[in-house]
Amino acid sequence: MKFFIDTANLAQIKEAHDLGILDGVTTNPSLMAKEGIFGEEAVINHYKTICEMVDGDVSAEVISTDYEGIIAEGEKLAALHKNIVVKVPMIKDGIKAIKYFSSKGIRTNCTLVFSSGQAILAAKAGATYLSPFIGRIDDMNWDGMELISQIAHIYSIQGYETQILAASIRNPLHIVKSAEVGAHVVTCPLSAILGLLKHPLTDIGLAQFLADHAKGNK
Ligand code: G3P
């Protein structure tokens, strides 16, 4: 399973990259705004910077919601760097655009996915990645992981090549469960990635090892 970090924060991207386990980055307009990145030029420059930092896929989201606008924006984003993946919303014109991008060899990430029906449409259109939003489904008191599991089953028996990119990950357990039910990728905040490290028995055991080692040095 690939690990992407879900942020536009350069310090967090660097920290995850330095861990040596980072396969890519996803962003969205809200994450850009959170970093104070506004305006086309600033956004484009930020994507270029991220692509220079990480040798892996970088999802760059279109703002347009009409077919022509999505195509124009997506082609411009894809031309920035070989690792750019054009992130397209799960709407009617988005599906048409994903089909077009697929025919042109431009890779896509279909975002804002909340149902298996949407997942089937995106796969049929040739999306490279599909982003179901686990955390936001859980927030509604539904089961986000059940959706990932259902999509993984459908993609497997239908032979769809679209990769399931579990998004809206909120905690380490989301990462573990995504791996268990067959997600190809997780995109996570840095806190969820670092949370995988934590176990009190590791801390207790290490403290004991170091204490015992110190006895021999006295
Ligand atoms: O990749 C989509 C993700 O950024 C959404 O996460 O936490 O805003 O639901 P969240």
PDB file of C-alpha atoms and ligand atoms in Angstrom:
ATOM      1  CA  MET A   1       0.000   0.000   0.000  1.00  0.00           C
ATOM      2  CA  LYS A   2       1.339   3.417  -0.980  1.00  0.00           C
ATOM      3  CA  PHE A   3       1.541   6.268   1.559  1.00  0.00           C
ATOM      4  CA  PHE A   4       0.655   9.772   0.451  1.00  0.00           C
ATOM      5  CA  ILE A   5       0.563  12.792   2.745  1.00  0.00           C
ATOM      6  CA  ASP A   6      -2.581  14.918   2.575  1.00  0.00           C
ATOM      7  CA  THR A   7      -1.343  18.465   3.058  1.00  0.00           C
ATOM      8  CA  ALA A   8       0.079  21.523   1.326  1.00  0.00           C
ATOM      9  CA  ASN A   9       2.340  22.263   4.310  1.00  0.00           C
ATOM     10  CA  LEU A  10       5.949  22.050   3.113  1.00  0.00           C
ATOM     11  CA  ALA A  11       7.435  21.338   6.563  1.00  0.00           C
ATOM     12  CA  GLN A  12       5.081  18.387   7.055  1.00  0.00           C
ATOM     13  CA  ILE A  13       5.779  17.095   3.546  1.00  0.00           C
ATOM     14  CA  LYS A  14       9.523  17.270   4.296  1.00  0.00           C
ATOM     15  CA  GLU A  15       9.103  15.469   7.639  1.00  0.00           C
ATOM     16  CA  ALA A  16       7.134  12.629   6.021  1.00  0.00           C
ATOM     17  CA  HIS A  17       9.593  12.476   3.103  1.00  0.00           C
ATOM     18  CA  ASP A  18      12.547  12.291   5.491  1.00  0.00           C
ATOM     19  CA  LEU A  19      10.957   9.229   7.117  1.00  0.00           C
ATOM     20  CA  GLY A  20      11.656   7.472   3.809  1.00  0.00           C
ATOM     21  CA  ILE A  21       8.161   6.029   3.419  1.00  0.00           C
ATOM     22  CA  LEU A  22       6.442   8.732   1.388  1.00  0.00           C
ATOM     23  CA  ASP A  23       5.098   7.815  -2.064  1.00  0.00           C
ATOM     24  CA  GLY A  24       3.267  11.023  -2.922  1.00  0.00           C
ATOM     25  CA  VAL A  25       1.233  14.061  -1.899  1.00  0.00           C
ATOM     26  CA  THR A  26      -2.421  15.024  -2.223  1.00  0.00           C
ATOM     27  CA  THR A  27      -3.732  18.550  -1.877  1.00  0.00           C
ATOM     28  CA  ASN A  28      -7.079  20.252  -2.275  1.00  0.00           C
ATOM     29  CA  PRO A  29      -8.223  23.893  -2.381  1.00  0.00           C
ATOM     30  CA  SER A  30      -8.959  23.887   1.369  1.00  0.00           C
ATOM     31  CA  LEU A  31      -5.468  22.608   2.198  1.00  0.00           C
ATOM     32  CA  MET A  32      -3.942  25.277  -0.072  1.00  0.00           C
ATOM     33  CA  ALA A  33      -6.025  27.975   1.628  1.00  0.00           C
ATOM     34  CA  LYS A  34      -4.924  26.683   5.040  1.00  0.00           C
ATOM     35  CA  GLU A  35      -1.319  27.466   4.034  1.00  0.00           C
ATOM     36  CA  GLY A  36      -2.309  30.917   2.715  1.00  0.00           C
ATOM     37  CA  ILE A  37      -1.693  29.908  -0.912  1.00  0.00           C
ATOM     38  CA  PHE A  38      -4.130  31.915  -3.027  1.00  0.00           C
ATOM     39  CA  GLY A  39      -4.152  32.933  -6.712  1.00  0.00           C
ATOM     40  CA  GLU A  40      -3.211  30.881  -9.769  1.00  0.00           C
ATOM     41  CA  GLU A  41       0.454  31.836  -9.858  1.00  0.00           C
ATOM     42  CA  ALA A  42       1.044  31.085  -6.180  1.00  0.00           C
ATOM     43  CA  VAL A  43      -0.794  27.766  -6.445  1.00  0.00           C
ATOM     44  CA  ILE A  44       1.186  26.730  -9.553  1.00  0.00           C
ATOM     45  CA  ASN A  45       4.475  27.660  -7.860  1.00  0.00           C
ATOM     46  CA  HIS A  46       3.493  25.683  -4.773  1.00  0.00           C
ATOM     47  CA  TYR A  47       2.819  22.568  -6.864  1.00  0.00           C
ATOM     48  CA  LYS A  48       6.219  22.987  -8.542  1.00  0.00           C
ATOM     49  CA  THR A  49       7.912  23.214  -5.141  1.00  0.00           C
ATOM     50  CA  ILE A  50       6.150  20.076  -3.893  1.00  0.00           C
ATOM     51  CA  CYS A  51       7.130  18.185  -7.059  1.00  0.00           C
ATOM     52  CA  GLU A  52      10.773  19.134  -6.472  1.00  0.00           C
ATOM     53  CA  MET A  53      10.593  17.864  -2.861  1.00  0.00           C
ATOM     54  CA  VAL A  54       8.945  14.479  -3.449  1.00  0.00           C
ATOM     55  CA  ASP A  55       9.656  11.937  -6.173  1.00  0.00           C
ATOM     56  CA  GLY A  56       6.100  10.609  -6.309  1.00  0.00           C
ATOM     57  CA  ASP A  57       2.610  11.450  -7.464  1.00  0.00           C
ATOM     58  CA  VAL A  58       1.302  14.910  -6.557  1.00  0.00           C
ATOM     59  CA  SER A  59      -2.453  15.428  -6.866  1.00  0.00           C
ATOM     60  CA  ALA A  60      -3.377  18.928  -8.040  1.00  0.00           C
ATOM     61  CA  GLU A  61      -7.077  19.760  -7.946  1.00  0.00           C
ATOM     62  CA  VAL A  62      -8.995  21.674 -10.602  1.00  0.00           C
ATOM     63  CA  ILE A  63     -11.364  24.449  -9.548  1.00  0.00           C
ATOM     64  CA  SER A  64     -13.534  24.430 -12.681  1.00  0.00           C
ATOM     65  CA  THR A  65     -16.758  22.451 -12.670  1.00  0.00           C
ATOM     66  CA  ASP A  66     -17.555  22.592 -16.394  1.00  0.00           C
ATOM     67  CA  TYR A  67     -16.043  20.198 -18.948  1.00  0.00           C
ATOM     68  CA  GLU A  68     -14.074  22.774 -20.975  1.00  0.00           C
ATOM     69  CA  GLY A  69     -12.762  24.455 -17.837  1.00  0.00           C
ATOM     70  CA  ILE A  70     -11.690  21.168 -16.250  1.00  0.00           C
ATOM     71  CA  ILE A  71      -9.867  20.134 -19.450  1.00  0.00           C
ATOM     72  CA  ALA A  72      -8.049  23.481 -19.781  1.00  0.00           C
ATOM     73  CA  GLU A  73      -7.037  23.550 -16.111  1.00  0.00           C
ATOM     74  CA  GLY A  74      -6.093  19.885 -16.012  1.00  0.00           C
ATOM     75  CA  GLU A  75      -3.877  20.086 -19.099  1.00  0.00           C
ATOM     76  CA  LYS A  76      -2.097  23.100 -17.632  1.00  0.00           C
ATOM     77  CA  LEU A  77      -1.536  21.333 -14.308  1.00  0.00           C
ATOM     78  CA  ALA A  78      -0.377  18.109 -15.975  1.00  0.00           C
ATOM     79  CA  ALA A  79       2.188  20.072 -18.004  1.00  0.00           C
ATOM     80  CA  LEU A  80       3.836  21.396 -14.813  1.00  0.00           C
ATOM     81  CA  HIS A  81       5.618  18.142 -13.944  1.00  0.00           C
ATOM     82  CA  LYS A  82       5.546  14.455 -14.907  1.00  0.00           C
ATOM     83  CA  ASN A  83       4.368  13.512 -11.392  1.00  0.00           C
ATOM     84  CA  ILE A  84       1.254  15.698 -11.382  1.00  0.00           C
ATOM     85  CA  VAL A  85      -2.036  13.802 -11.128  1.00  0.00           C
ATOM     86  CA  VAL A  86      -5.073  15.915 -12.025  1.00  0.00           C
ATOM     87  CA  LYS A  87      -7.649  15.793  -9.230  1.00  0.00           C
ATOM     88  CA  VAL A  88     -11.193  16.014 -10.606  1.00  0.00           C
ATOM     89  CA  PRO A  89     -14.461  16.132  -8.634  1.00  0.00           C
ATOM     90  CA  MET A  90     -17.036  13.351  -8.920  1.00  0.00           C
ATOM     91  CA  ILE A  91     -19.535  15.284 -11.029  1.00  0.00           C
ATOM     92  CA  LYS A  92     -20.967  14.673 -14.504  1.00  0.00           C
ATOM     93  CA  ASP A  93     -18.497  16.932 -16.324  1.00  0.00           C
ATOM     94  CA  GLY A  94     -15.739  15.525 -14.114  1.00  0.00           C
ATOM     95  CA  ILE A  95     -16.422  11.993 -15.349  1.00  0.00           C
ATOM     96  CA  LYS A  96     -16.394  13.220 -18.969  1.00  0.00           C
ATOM     97  CA  ALA A  97     -13.099  14.987 -18.305  1.00  0.00           C
ATOM     98  CA  ILE A  98     -11.566  11.900 -16.662  1.00  0.00           C
ATOM     99  CA  LYS A  99     -12.459   9.906 -19.780  1.00  0.00           C
ATOM    100  CA  TYR A 100     -10.773  12.571 -21.944  1.00  0.00           C
ATOM    101  CA  PHE A 101      -7.660  12.740 -19.729  1.00  0.00           C
ATOM    102  CA  SER A 102      -7.432   8.948 -19.748  1.00  0.00           C
ATOM    103  CA  SER A 103      -7.449   8.923 -23.566  1.00  0.00           C
ATOM    104  CA  LYS A 104      -4.610  11.477 -23.548  1.00  0.00           C
ATOM    105  CA  GLY A 105      -2.477   9.610 -21.006  1.00  0.00           C
ATOM    106  CA  ILE A 106      -3.034  12.237 -18.306  1.00  0.00           C
ATOM    107  CA  ARG A 107      -3.412  10.608 -14.905  1.00  0.00           C
ATOM    108  CA  THR A 108      -6.355  11.534 -12.676  1.00  0.00           C
ATOM    109  CA  ASN A 109      -7.583  11.311  -9.108  1.00  0.00           C
ATOM    110  CA  CYS A 110     -11.389  11.325  -8.869  1.00  0.00           C
ATOM    111  CA  THR A 111     -12.214  13.069  -5.607  1.00  0.00           C
ATOM    112  CA  LEU A 112     -15.226  13.566  -3.323  1.00  0.00           C
ATOM    113  CA  VAL A 113     -16.353   9.958  -3.662  1.00  0.00           C
ATOM    114  CA  PHE A 114     -18.959   8.705  -1.196  1.00  0.00           C
ATOM    115  CA  SER A 115     -20.597   5.679  -2.857  1.00  0.00           C
ATOM    116  CA  SER A 116     -19.797   2.500  -4.757  1.00  0.00           C
ATOM    117  CA  GLY A 117     -21.895   3.706  -7.703  1.00  0.00           C
ATOM    118  CA  GLN A 118     -19.610   6.721  -8.033  1.00  0.00           C
ATOM    119  CA  ALA A 119     -16.613   4.395  -7.773  1.00  0.00           C
ATOM    120  CA  ILE A 120     -17.866   2.264 -10.673  1.00  0.00           C
ATOM    121  CA  LEU A 121     -18.407   5.339 -12.873  1.00  0.00           C
ATOM    122  CA  ALA A 122     -14.912   6.689 -12.158  1.00  0.00           C
ATOM    123  CA  ALA A 123     -13.327   3.321 -12.955  1.00  0.00           C
ATOM    124  CA  LYS A 124     -15.307   3.059 -16.197  1.00  0.00           C
ATOM    125  CA  ALA A 125     -14.071   6.529 -17.167  1.00  0.00           C
ATOM    126  CA  GLY A 126     -10.480   5.407 -16.571  1.00  0.00           C
ATOM    127  CA  ALA A 127      -9.537   7.266 -13.382  1.00  0.00           C
ATOM    128  CA  THR A 128      -6.031   6.428 -12.174  1.00  0.00           C
ATOM    129  CA  TYR A 129      -6.993   6.951  -8.526  1.00  0.00           C
ATOM    130  CA  LEU A 130     -10.338   7.060  -6.711  1.00  0.00           C
ATOM    131  CA  SER A 131     -10.615   9.029  -3.454  1.00  0.00           C
ATOM    132  CA  PRO A 132     -13.406   7.852  -1.125  1.00  0.00           C
ATOM    133  CA  PHE A 133     -13.552  10.142   1.940  1.00  0.00           C
ATOM    134  CA  ILE A 134     -13.569   7.795   4.926  1.00  0.00           C
ATOM    135  CA  GLY A 135     -13.535  10.341   7.747  1.00  0.00           C
ATOM    136  CA  ARG A 136     -16.360  12.444   6.357  1.00  0.00           C
ATOM    137  CA  ILE A 137     -18.544   9.327   6.041  1.00  0.00           C
ATOM    138  CA  ASP A 138     -17.718   8.353   9.632  1.00  0.00           C
ATOM    139  CA  ASP A 139     -18.635  11.927  10.648  1.00  0.00           C
ATOM    140  CA  MET A 140     -22.164  11.199   9.344  1.00  0.00           C
ATOM    141  CA  ASN A 141     -22.363   8.117  11.567  1.00  0.00           C
ATOM    142  CA  TRP A 142     -22.003   5.834   8.504  1.00  0.00           C
ATOM    143  CA  ASP A 143     -19.131   3.383   7.974  1.00  0.00           C
ATOM    144  CA  GLY A 144     -16.387   4.797   5.753  1.00  0.00           C
ATOM    145  CA  MET A 145     -14.320   1.627   5.901  1.00  0.00           C
ATOM    146  CA  GLU A 146     -17.261  -0.483   4.745  1.00  0.00           C
ATOM    147  CA  LEU A 147     -17.313   1.642   1.577  1.00  0.00           C
ATOM    148  CA  ILE A 148     -13.597   1.038   0.934  1.00  0.00           C
ATOM    149  CA  SER A 149     -14.170  -2.684   1.448  1.00  0.00           C
ATOM    150  CA  GLN A 150     -17.127  -2.760  -0.954  1.00  0.00           C
ATOM    151  CA  ILE A 151     -15.263  -0.827  -3.652  1.00  0.00           C
ATOM    152  CA  ALA A 152     -12.203  -3.095  -3.271  1.00  0.00           C
ATOM    153  CA  HIS A 153     -14.457  -6.136  -3.774  1.00  0.00           C
ATOM    154  CA  ILE A 154     -16.152  -4.638  -6.833  1.00  0.00           C
ATOM    155  CA  TYR A 155     -12.875  -3.527  -8.432  1.00  0.00           C
ATOM    156  CA  SER A 156     -11.358  -6.934  -7.813  1.00  0.00           C
ATOM    157  CA  ILE A 157     -14.154  -9.011  -9.338  1.00  0.00           C
ATOM    158  CA  GLN A 158     -14.625  -6.571 -12.243  1.00  0.00           C
ATOM    159  CA  GLY A 159     -10.902  -6.246 -12.952  1.00  0.00           C
ATOM    160  CA  TYR A 160     -10.919  -2.425 -12.793  1.00  0.00           C
ATOM    161  CA  GLU A 161      -7.423  -0.960 -12.723  1.00  0.00           C
ATOM    162  CA  THR A 162      -8.337   2.248 -10.859  1.00  0.00           C
ATOM    163  CA  GLN A 163      -6.441   2.408  -7.564  1.00  0.00           C
ATOM    164  CA  ILE A 164      -8.410   3.010  -4.378  1.00  0.00           C
ATOM    165  CA  LEU A 165      -6.887   5.975  -2.554  1.00  0.00           C
ATOM    166  CA  ALA A 166      -8.411   6.062   0.921  1.00  0.00           C
ATOM    167  CA  ALA A 167      -8.791   9.769   1.778  1.00  0.00           C
ATOM    168  CA  SER A 168     -10.101  11.840   4.662  1.00  0.00           C
ATOM    169  CA  ILE A 169      -8.019   9.620   6.932  1.00  0.00           C
ATOM    170  CA  ARG A 170      -8.162  10.911  10.490  1.00  0.00           C
ATOM    171  CA  ASN A 171      -6.166   8.455  12.608  1.00  0.00           C
ATOM    172  CA  PRO A 172      -3.716   5.507  12.531  1.00  0.00           C
ATOM    173  CA  LEU A 173      -6.525   2.946  12.786  1.00  0.00           C
ATOM    174  CA  HIS A 174      -7.971   4.269   9.519  1.00  0.00           C
ATOM    175  CA  ILE A 175      -4.602   3.473   7.898  1.00  0.00           C
ATOM    176  CA  VAL A 176      -4.445  -0.046   9.307  1.00  0.00           C
ATOM    177  CA  LYS A 177      -8.062  -0.845   8.372  1.00  0.00           C
ATOM    178  CA  SER A 178      -7.521   0.585   4.860  1.00  0.00           C
ATOM    179  CA  ALA A 179      -4.603  -1.800   4.403  1.00  0.00           C
ATOM    180  CA  GLU A 180      -6.712  -4.682   5.727  1.00  0.00           C
ATOM    181  CA  VAL A 181      -9.631  -4.130   3.330  1.00  0.00           C
ATOM    182  CA  GLY A 182      -7.472  -3.629   0.244  1.00  0.00           C
ATOM    183  CA  ALA A 183      -6.917   0.091  -0.375  1.00  0.00           C
ATOM    184  CA  HIS A 184      -4.022   0.616  -2.784  1.00  0.00           C
ATOM    185  CA  VAL A 185      -3.084   3.995  -1.282  1.00  0.00           C
ATOM    186  CA  VAL A 186      -3.804   5.973   1.872  1.00  0.00           C
ATOM    187  CA  THR A 187      -3.467   9.731   1.999  1.00  0.00           C
ATOM    188  CA  CYS A 188      -3.074  10.919   5.557  1.00  0.00           C
ATOM    189  CA  PRO A 189      -2.249  13.865   7.754  1.00  0.00           C
ATOM    190  CA  LEU A 190       1.262  13.629   9.231  1.00  0.00           C
ATOM    191  CA  SER A 191      -0.255  13.018  12.684  1.00  0.00           C
ATOM    192  CA  ALA A 192      -1.904   9.782  11.506  1.00  0.00           C
ATOM    193  CA  ILE A 193       1.338   8.530   9.917  1.00  0.00           C
ATOM    194  CA  LEU A 194       3.351   9.292  13.059  1.00  0.00           C
ATOM    195  CA  GLY A 195       0.599   7.723  15.163  1.00  0.00           C
ATOM    196  CA  LEU A 196       1.507   4.349  13.634  1.00  0.00           C
ATOM    197  CA  LEU A 197       4.785   4.511  15.569  1.00  0.00           C
ATOM    198  CA  LYS A 198       3.140   4.623  18.965  1.00  0.00           C
ATOM    199  CA  HIS A 199       2.943   1.715  21.389  1.00  0.00           C
ATOM    200  CA  PRO A 200       3.537   1.950  25.144  1.00  0.00           C
ATOM    201  CA  LEU A 201       5.205  -1.495  25.196  1.00  0.00           C
ATOM    202  CA  THR A 202       7.768  -0.215  22.673  1.00  0.00           C
ATOM    203  CA  ASP A 203       8.560   2.745  24.954  1.00  0.00           C
ATOM    204  CA  ILE A 204       8.731   0.544  28.079  1.00  0.00           C
ATOM    205  CA  GLY A 205      10.830  -2.083  26.312  1.00  0.00           C
ATOM    206  CA  LEU A 206      13.286   0.449  24.909  1.00  0.00           C
ATOM    207  CA  ALA A 207      13.680   2.150  28.283  1.00  0.00           C
ATOM    208  CA  GLN A 208      14.454  -1.258  29.810  1.00  0.00           C
ATOM    209  CA  PHE A 209      16.987  -2.168  27.117  1.00  0.00           C
ATOM    210  CA  LEU A 210      18.795   1.149  27.514  1.00  0.00           C
ATOM    211  CA  ALA A 211      18.778   0.857  31.316  1.00  0.00           C
ATOM    212  CA  ASP A 212      20.203  -2.686  31.166  1.00  0.00           C
ATOM    213  CA  HIS A 213      22.844  -1.618  28.660  1.00  0.00           C
ATOM    214  CA  ALA A 214      23.828   1.263  30.937  1.00  0.00           C
ATOM    215  CA  LYS A 215      24.473  -1.191  33.805  1.00  0.00           C
ATOM    216  CA  GLY A 216      27.311  -2.740  31.815  1.00  0.00           C
ATOM    217  CA  ASN A 217      28.912   0.659  31.304  1.00  0.00           C
ATOM    218  CA  LYS A 218      29.182   1.417  35.033  1.00  0.00           C
TER     219      LYS A 218
HETATM  220  O1  G3P B   1      -8.003  14.066   0.549  1.00  0.00           O
HETATM  221  C1  G3P B   1      -9.231  14.551   0.997  1.00  0.00           C
HETATM  222  C2  G3P B   1      -9.078  15.023   2.379  1.00  0.00           C
HETATM  223  O2  G3P B   1      -8.225  16.121   2.399  1.00  0.00           O
HETATM  224  C3  G3P B   1     -10.314  15.357   3.094  1.00  0.00           C
HETATM  225  O3  G3P B   1      -9.998  15.229   4.430  1.00  0.00           O
HETATM  226  O4  G3P B   1     -10.209  15.596   6.829  1.00  0.00           O
HETATM  227  O5  G3P B   1     -11.003  17.349   5.198  1.00  0.00           O
HETATM  228  O6  G3P B   1     -12.249  15.212   5.461  1.00  0.00           O
HETATM  229  P1  G3P B   1     -10.924  15.892   5.545  1.00  0.00           P
END
